[in-house]
mmCIF file of C-alpha atoms in Angstrom:
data_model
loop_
_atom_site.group_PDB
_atom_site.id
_atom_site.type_symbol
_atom_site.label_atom_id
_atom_site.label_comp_id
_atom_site.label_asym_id
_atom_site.label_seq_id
_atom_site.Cartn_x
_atom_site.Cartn_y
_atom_site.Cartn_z
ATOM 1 C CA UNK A 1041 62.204 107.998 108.161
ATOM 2 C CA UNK A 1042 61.157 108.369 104.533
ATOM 3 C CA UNK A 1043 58.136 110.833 104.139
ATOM 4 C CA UNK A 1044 54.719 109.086 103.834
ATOM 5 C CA UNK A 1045 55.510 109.030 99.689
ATOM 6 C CA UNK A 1046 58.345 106.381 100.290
ATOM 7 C CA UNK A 1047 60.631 109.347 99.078
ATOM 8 C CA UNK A 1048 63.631 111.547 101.433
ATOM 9 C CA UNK A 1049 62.693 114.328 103.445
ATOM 10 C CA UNK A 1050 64.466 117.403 102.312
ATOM 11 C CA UNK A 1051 64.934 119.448 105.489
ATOM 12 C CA UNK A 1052 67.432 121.740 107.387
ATOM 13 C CA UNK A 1053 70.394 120.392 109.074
ATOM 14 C CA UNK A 1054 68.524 121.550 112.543
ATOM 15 C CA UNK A 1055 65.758 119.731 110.935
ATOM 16 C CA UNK A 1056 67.810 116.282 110.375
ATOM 17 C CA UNK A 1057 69.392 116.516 114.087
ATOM 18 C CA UNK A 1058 66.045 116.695 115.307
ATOM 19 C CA UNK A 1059 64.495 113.613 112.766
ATOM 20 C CA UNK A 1060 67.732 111.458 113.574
ATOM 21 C CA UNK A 1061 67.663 112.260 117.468
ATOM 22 C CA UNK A 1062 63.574 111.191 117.514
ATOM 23 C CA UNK A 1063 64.289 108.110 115.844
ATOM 24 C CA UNK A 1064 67.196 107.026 117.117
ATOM 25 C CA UNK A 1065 67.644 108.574 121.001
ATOM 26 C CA UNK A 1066 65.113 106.518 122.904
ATOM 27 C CA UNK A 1067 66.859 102.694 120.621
ATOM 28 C CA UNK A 1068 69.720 100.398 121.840
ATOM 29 C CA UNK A 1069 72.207 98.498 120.429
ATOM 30 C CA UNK A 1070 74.793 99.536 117.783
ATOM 31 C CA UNK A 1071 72.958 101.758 115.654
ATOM 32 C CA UNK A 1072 74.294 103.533 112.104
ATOM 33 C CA UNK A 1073 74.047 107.112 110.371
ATOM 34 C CA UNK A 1074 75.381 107.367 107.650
ATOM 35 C CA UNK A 1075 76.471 111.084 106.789
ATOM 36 C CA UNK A 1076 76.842 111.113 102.784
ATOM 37 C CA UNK A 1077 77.461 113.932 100.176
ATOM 38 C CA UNK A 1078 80.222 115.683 97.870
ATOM 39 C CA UNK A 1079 82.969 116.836 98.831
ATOM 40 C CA UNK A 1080 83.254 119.972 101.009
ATOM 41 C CA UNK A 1081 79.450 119.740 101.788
ATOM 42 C CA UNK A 1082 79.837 120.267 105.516
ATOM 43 C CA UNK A 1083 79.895 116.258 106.545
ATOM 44 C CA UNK A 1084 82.289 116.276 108.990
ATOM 45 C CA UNK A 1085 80.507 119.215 110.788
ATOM 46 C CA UNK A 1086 77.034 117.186 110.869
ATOM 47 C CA UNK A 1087 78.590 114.706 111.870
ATOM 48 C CA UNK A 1088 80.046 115.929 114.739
ATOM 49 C CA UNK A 1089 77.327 117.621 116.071
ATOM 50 C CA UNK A 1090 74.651 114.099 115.208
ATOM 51 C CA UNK A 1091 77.331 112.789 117.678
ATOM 52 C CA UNK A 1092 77.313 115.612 120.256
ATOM 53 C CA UNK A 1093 73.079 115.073 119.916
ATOM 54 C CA UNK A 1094 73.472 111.082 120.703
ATOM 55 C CA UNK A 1095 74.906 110.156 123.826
ATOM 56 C CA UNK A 1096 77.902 107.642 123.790
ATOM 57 C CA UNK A 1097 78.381 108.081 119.660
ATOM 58 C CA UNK A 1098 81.465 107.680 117.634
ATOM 59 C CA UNK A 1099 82.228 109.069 114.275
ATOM 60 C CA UNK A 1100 84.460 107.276 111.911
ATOM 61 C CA UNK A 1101 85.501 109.536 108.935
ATOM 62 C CA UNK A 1102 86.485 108.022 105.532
ATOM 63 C CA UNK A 1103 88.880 110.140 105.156
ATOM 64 C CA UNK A 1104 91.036 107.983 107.965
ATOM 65 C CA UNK A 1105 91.060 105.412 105.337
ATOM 66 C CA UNK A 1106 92.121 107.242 102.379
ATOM 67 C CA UNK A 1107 95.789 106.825 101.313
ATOM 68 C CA UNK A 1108 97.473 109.295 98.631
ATOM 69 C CA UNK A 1109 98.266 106.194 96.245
ATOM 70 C CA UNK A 1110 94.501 104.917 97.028
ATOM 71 C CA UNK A 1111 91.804 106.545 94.685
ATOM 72 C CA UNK A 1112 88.409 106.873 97.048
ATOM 73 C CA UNK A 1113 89.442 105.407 100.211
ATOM 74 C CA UNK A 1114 90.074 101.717 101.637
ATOM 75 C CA UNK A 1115 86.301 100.409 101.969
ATOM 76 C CA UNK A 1116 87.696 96.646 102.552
ATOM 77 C CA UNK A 1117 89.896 97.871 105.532
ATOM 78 C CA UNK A 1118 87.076 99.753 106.886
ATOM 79 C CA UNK A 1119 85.191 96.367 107.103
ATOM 80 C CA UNK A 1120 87.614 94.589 108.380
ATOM 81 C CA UNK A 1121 88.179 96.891 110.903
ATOM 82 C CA UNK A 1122 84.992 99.028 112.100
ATOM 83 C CA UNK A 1123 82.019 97.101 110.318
ATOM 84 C CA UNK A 1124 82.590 93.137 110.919
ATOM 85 C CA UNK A 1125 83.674 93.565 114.571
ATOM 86 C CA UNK A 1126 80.937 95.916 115.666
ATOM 87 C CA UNK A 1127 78.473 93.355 113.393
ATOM 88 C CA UNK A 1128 79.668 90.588 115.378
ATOM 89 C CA UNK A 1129 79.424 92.807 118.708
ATOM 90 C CA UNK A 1130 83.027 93.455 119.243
ATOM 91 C CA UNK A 1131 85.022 96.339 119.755
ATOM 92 C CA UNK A 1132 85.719 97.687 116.456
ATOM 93 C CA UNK A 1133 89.847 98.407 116.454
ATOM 94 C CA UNK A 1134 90.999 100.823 113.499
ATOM 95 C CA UNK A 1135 94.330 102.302 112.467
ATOM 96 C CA UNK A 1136 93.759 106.102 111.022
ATOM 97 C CA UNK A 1137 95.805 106.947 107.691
ATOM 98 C CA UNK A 1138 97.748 110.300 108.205
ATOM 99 C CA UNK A 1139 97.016 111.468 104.623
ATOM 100 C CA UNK A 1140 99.930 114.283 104.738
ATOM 101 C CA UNK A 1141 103.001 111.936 105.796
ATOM 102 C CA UNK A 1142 100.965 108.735 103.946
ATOM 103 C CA UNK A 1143 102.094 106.964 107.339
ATOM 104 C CA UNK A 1144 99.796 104.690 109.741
ATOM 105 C CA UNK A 1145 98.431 107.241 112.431
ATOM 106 C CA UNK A 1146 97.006 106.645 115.360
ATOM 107 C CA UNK A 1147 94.335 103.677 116.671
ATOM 108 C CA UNK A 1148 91.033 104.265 117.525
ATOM 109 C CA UNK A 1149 88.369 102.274 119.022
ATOM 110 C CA UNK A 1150 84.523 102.067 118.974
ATOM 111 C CA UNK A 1151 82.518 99.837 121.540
ATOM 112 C CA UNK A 1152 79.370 98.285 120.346
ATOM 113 C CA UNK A 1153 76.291 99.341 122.001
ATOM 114 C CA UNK A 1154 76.137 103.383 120.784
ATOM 115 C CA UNK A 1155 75.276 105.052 117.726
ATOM 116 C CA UNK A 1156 78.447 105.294 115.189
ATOM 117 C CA UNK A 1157 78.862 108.143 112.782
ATOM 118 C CA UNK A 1158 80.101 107.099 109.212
ATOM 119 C CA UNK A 1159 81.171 110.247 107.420
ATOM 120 C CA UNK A 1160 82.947 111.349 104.171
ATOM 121 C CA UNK A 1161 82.141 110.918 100.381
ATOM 122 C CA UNK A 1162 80.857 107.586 99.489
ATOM 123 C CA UNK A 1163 80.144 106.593 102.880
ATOM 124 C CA UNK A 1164 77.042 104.927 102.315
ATOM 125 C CA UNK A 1165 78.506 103.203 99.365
ATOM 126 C CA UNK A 1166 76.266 100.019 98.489
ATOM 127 C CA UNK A 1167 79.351 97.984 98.339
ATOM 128 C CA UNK A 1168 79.510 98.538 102.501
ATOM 129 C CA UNK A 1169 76.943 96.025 104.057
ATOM 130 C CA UNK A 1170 76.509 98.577 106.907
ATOM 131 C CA UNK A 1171 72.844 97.993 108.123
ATOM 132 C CA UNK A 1172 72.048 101.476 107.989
ATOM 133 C CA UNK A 1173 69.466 103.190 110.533
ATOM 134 C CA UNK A 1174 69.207 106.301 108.997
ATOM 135 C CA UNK A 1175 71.332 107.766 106.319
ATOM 136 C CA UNK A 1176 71.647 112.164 104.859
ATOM 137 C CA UNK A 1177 72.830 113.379 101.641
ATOM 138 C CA UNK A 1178 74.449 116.624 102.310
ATOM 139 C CA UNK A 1179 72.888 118.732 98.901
ATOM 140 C CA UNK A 1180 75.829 122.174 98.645
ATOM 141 C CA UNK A 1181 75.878 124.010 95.295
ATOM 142 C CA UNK A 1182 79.338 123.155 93.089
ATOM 143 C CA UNK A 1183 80.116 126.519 93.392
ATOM 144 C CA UNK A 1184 80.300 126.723 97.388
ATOM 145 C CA UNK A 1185 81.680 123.587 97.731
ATOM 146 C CA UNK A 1186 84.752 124.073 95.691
ATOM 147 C CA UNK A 1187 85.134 127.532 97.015
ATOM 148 C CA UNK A 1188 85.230 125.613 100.230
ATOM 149 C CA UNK A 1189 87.756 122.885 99.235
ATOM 150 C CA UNK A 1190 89.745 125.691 98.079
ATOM 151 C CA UNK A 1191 89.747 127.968 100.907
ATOM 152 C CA UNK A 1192 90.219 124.808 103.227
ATOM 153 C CA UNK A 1193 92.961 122.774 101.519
ATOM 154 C CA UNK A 1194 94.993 125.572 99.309
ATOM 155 C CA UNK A 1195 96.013 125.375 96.240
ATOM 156 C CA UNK A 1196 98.275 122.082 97.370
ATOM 157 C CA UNK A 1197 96.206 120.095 96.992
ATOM 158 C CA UNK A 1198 93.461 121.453 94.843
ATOM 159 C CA UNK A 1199 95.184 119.373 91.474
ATOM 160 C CA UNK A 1200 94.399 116.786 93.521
ATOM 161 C CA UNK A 1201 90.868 117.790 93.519
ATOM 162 C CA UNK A 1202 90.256 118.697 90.272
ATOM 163 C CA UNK A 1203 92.080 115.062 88.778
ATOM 164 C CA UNK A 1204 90.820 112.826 91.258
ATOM 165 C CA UNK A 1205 88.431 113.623 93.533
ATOM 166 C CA UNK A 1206 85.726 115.798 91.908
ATOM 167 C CA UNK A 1207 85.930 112.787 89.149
ATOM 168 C CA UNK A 1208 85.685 109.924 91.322
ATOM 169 C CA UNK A 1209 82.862 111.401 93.836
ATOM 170 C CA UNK A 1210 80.727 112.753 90.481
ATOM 171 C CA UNK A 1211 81.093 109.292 89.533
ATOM 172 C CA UNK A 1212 79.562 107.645 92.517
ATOM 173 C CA UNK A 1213 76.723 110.211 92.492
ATOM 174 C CA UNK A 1214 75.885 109.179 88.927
ATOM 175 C CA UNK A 1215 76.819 105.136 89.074
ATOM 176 C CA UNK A 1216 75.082 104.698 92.356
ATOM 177 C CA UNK A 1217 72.725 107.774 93.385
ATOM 178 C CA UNK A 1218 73.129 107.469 96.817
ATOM 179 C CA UNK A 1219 70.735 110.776 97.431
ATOM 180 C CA UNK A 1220 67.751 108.842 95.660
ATOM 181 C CA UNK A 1221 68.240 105.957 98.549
ATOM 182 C CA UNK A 1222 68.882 108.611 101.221
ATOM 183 C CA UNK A 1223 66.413 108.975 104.600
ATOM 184 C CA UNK A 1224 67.243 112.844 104.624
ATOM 185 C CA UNK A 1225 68.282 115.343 102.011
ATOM 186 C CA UNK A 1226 69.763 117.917 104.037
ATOM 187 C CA UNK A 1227 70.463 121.169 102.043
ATOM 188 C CA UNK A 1228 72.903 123.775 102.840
ATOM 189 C CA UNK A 1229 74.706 126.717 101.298
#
C-alpha cells in the first residue's frame, strides 16, 4: 500500500476507496481498515462508505466505547470485545455506550470472515494489537474541523471539546504520529 518510497500515499478520499477496494476486494478472511484522524475530519463518513465499497463489512466506531467519565475511549473493552474474539475467529459481541444518557446501549455483533471498519480518533492506536491491512489518516484543516464539531455538536458540548478532546487527540498525534505509520493520507476540506 505504501508508495514505492516506503512512505503514505496522499490521495483523495475517491482515491483511497479505490486503493483499499483493489487491495482488499478480491482477499478473505477477517481483514482490518483502520479509519484514523482528528476529530471532525469526516471518519465516520469514510467509513461508511469503505463499508458500502466491501461486501459483508462492519464498522465499529470508537466513539461506542467512549464514556463521559472516560477520557479517550475504553481501548481494553474494545479488545475484549471486538479484537480477541474476531483474532481467535469468533463472533465478536460488543455493548455500545450511549454517550448522552452515559447508559449501556445496545449489542452489536461482527462475524469473522469480512472486512471490519475501525473508526474514530485514535483508532489505530499502537496500544491496539489490531493486525492492520490497511490503515488512512483523515488530514482536515483546524479551522474546518472545529467549525464542524461546532456546527455538529452545539455549543453543549463544545467545553467538552475544547478541555478534553482537542487536548487528548493533539496529544496522540504528537506522542504517537499515527499519520507517519499510515497506508493513506487522505486529505479533505
Amino acid at each position: 500500500m505504501l508508495s514505492a518510497s516506503g512512505q503514505a500515499l496522499h490521495c483523495s478520499s475517491e482515491q483511497a476507496l479505490a486503493e483499499v477496494v483493489a487491495r482488499l476486494g478480491h482477499l478473505r478472511g477477517t481483514r482490518w481498515v483502520g479509519v484514523d484522524g482528528l476529530g471532525a475530519s469526516g471518519k465516520t463518513s469514510l467509513a461508511a462508505r469503505l463499508a458500502a465499497a466491501l461486501p459483508g463489512s462492519r464498522v465499529v466506531h470508537v466513539d461506542d466505547f467512549a464514556r463521559p467519565k472516560v477520557s479517550g475511549w475504553e481501548r481494553d473493552r474494545f479488545t475484549a470485545q471486538v479484537l480477541d474474539p474476531l483474532l481467535a475467529g469468533r463472533t465478536a459481541r460488543y455493548q455500545r455506550w450511549d454517550f448522552d444518557s452515559d447508559t449501556c446501549g445496545d449489542w452489536d455483533e461482527v462475524p469473522p470472515g469480512g472486512p471490519v471498519v475501525v473508526e474514530g480518533v485514535s483508532a489505530t492506536d499502537v496500544r491496539l494489537k489490531v493486525p492492520w491491512d490497511v490503515t488512512l489518516w483523515l488530514e482536515v484543516p483546524q479551522e474546518e474541523r472545529h467549525r464542524r464539531a461546532y456546527a455538529r455538536d452545539g455549543e453543549a458540548r463544545w467545553l467538552r471539546w475544547v478541555t478534553d478532546w482537542f487536548v487528548t487527540e493533539e496529544a496522540y498525534e504528537r506522542d504517537q504520529r499515527p499519520q507517519a505509520r499510515a497506508d493513506l493520507i487522505v486529505h479533505g476540506t
